Amino acid sequence: MFNVPKKRNLTNSSGSYGQQSAARQNFQQSNAGGINDFVEFSYKSYDEFLKKAEEFAENLAGDGEDLGKSQLRKFYDDVINLRDEMINKLNNNKEEKKDKEINVDEIINEIIFKLKLLQARVIYLANRKKTNKKTYINSNARKYLLGILERGITLCRQNEGDIKKIISALKKFSNEFEAIYAYFYQFSKDKD
């Protein structure tokens, strides 16, 4: 049975709801080959967040040929694993260097690099043909999945240089992805 995710604290450290004004510019500047076609994930209130999550899930599910449960599950698992791995790394750095200034740029770059690898996998699946000549992810679903991953990159870039803010951004991003993933089941009950 599908349950709408419980209301979480989706505000950032400044108390404002998530915005993504620099997302498209970041994406265009950092992706070779002009791959800049994605749907932005941003919202101003919790209700708008739920609507946005539902919209993304519905577009990912599409007509039954867009994105299967197992495919989205793999992306979701990768995001959760990345969050846990990076939070552990950031916390360990904080413990080891209590009396020193911590440079988290390398860890932030690693997070962004891994999210970009996931974006590359989206593009690969969107171009790969199945035996029935359909792609694993259609062009519409591709835009939405790239948009979700771009959201994570943007949140990290907006909070560079501060361990607490980066941890908060990773948690926020994984919570948003979790909500989209939960809604996805509503639209894809019979899909792989």
C-alpha angles and dihedrals in degrees: 000000000000117000125189107239115261117260109273132188099268097171121112124232093279090056096247126120120257117286129180106195095143097044100098093045092049091049094049093047096048105041122079122220097035094282096160104126109118140126113248119236109214137130142176103211140024092255090051089049091056091049091048092048090050092048092051093047093049092050092047091052092046117156097335097276100073109078129349125220092248092053095050090043089057092053091045092049090049091052092049092046091048091050093050094044094049095043089053090049093048092047091048091051090050092052095045095048104039092140097038134072108259119225106206096173092102092053092046090050089051091052092049092046092052092048088051089052088055089050089052089053090052090054091046092052091045089056098039116098124219122216089268088057093247120123122246090241121024122224094259094051089045091060092052096045091048087050093054092051092045087056090062092049092049094049090052093049091049091056102041119152099023120093095200092050093047091050089048091049092051091050091047092050094048090048090052092048090048091055092050090047091051092050090047090069090059090061100037107043095140098036124109 
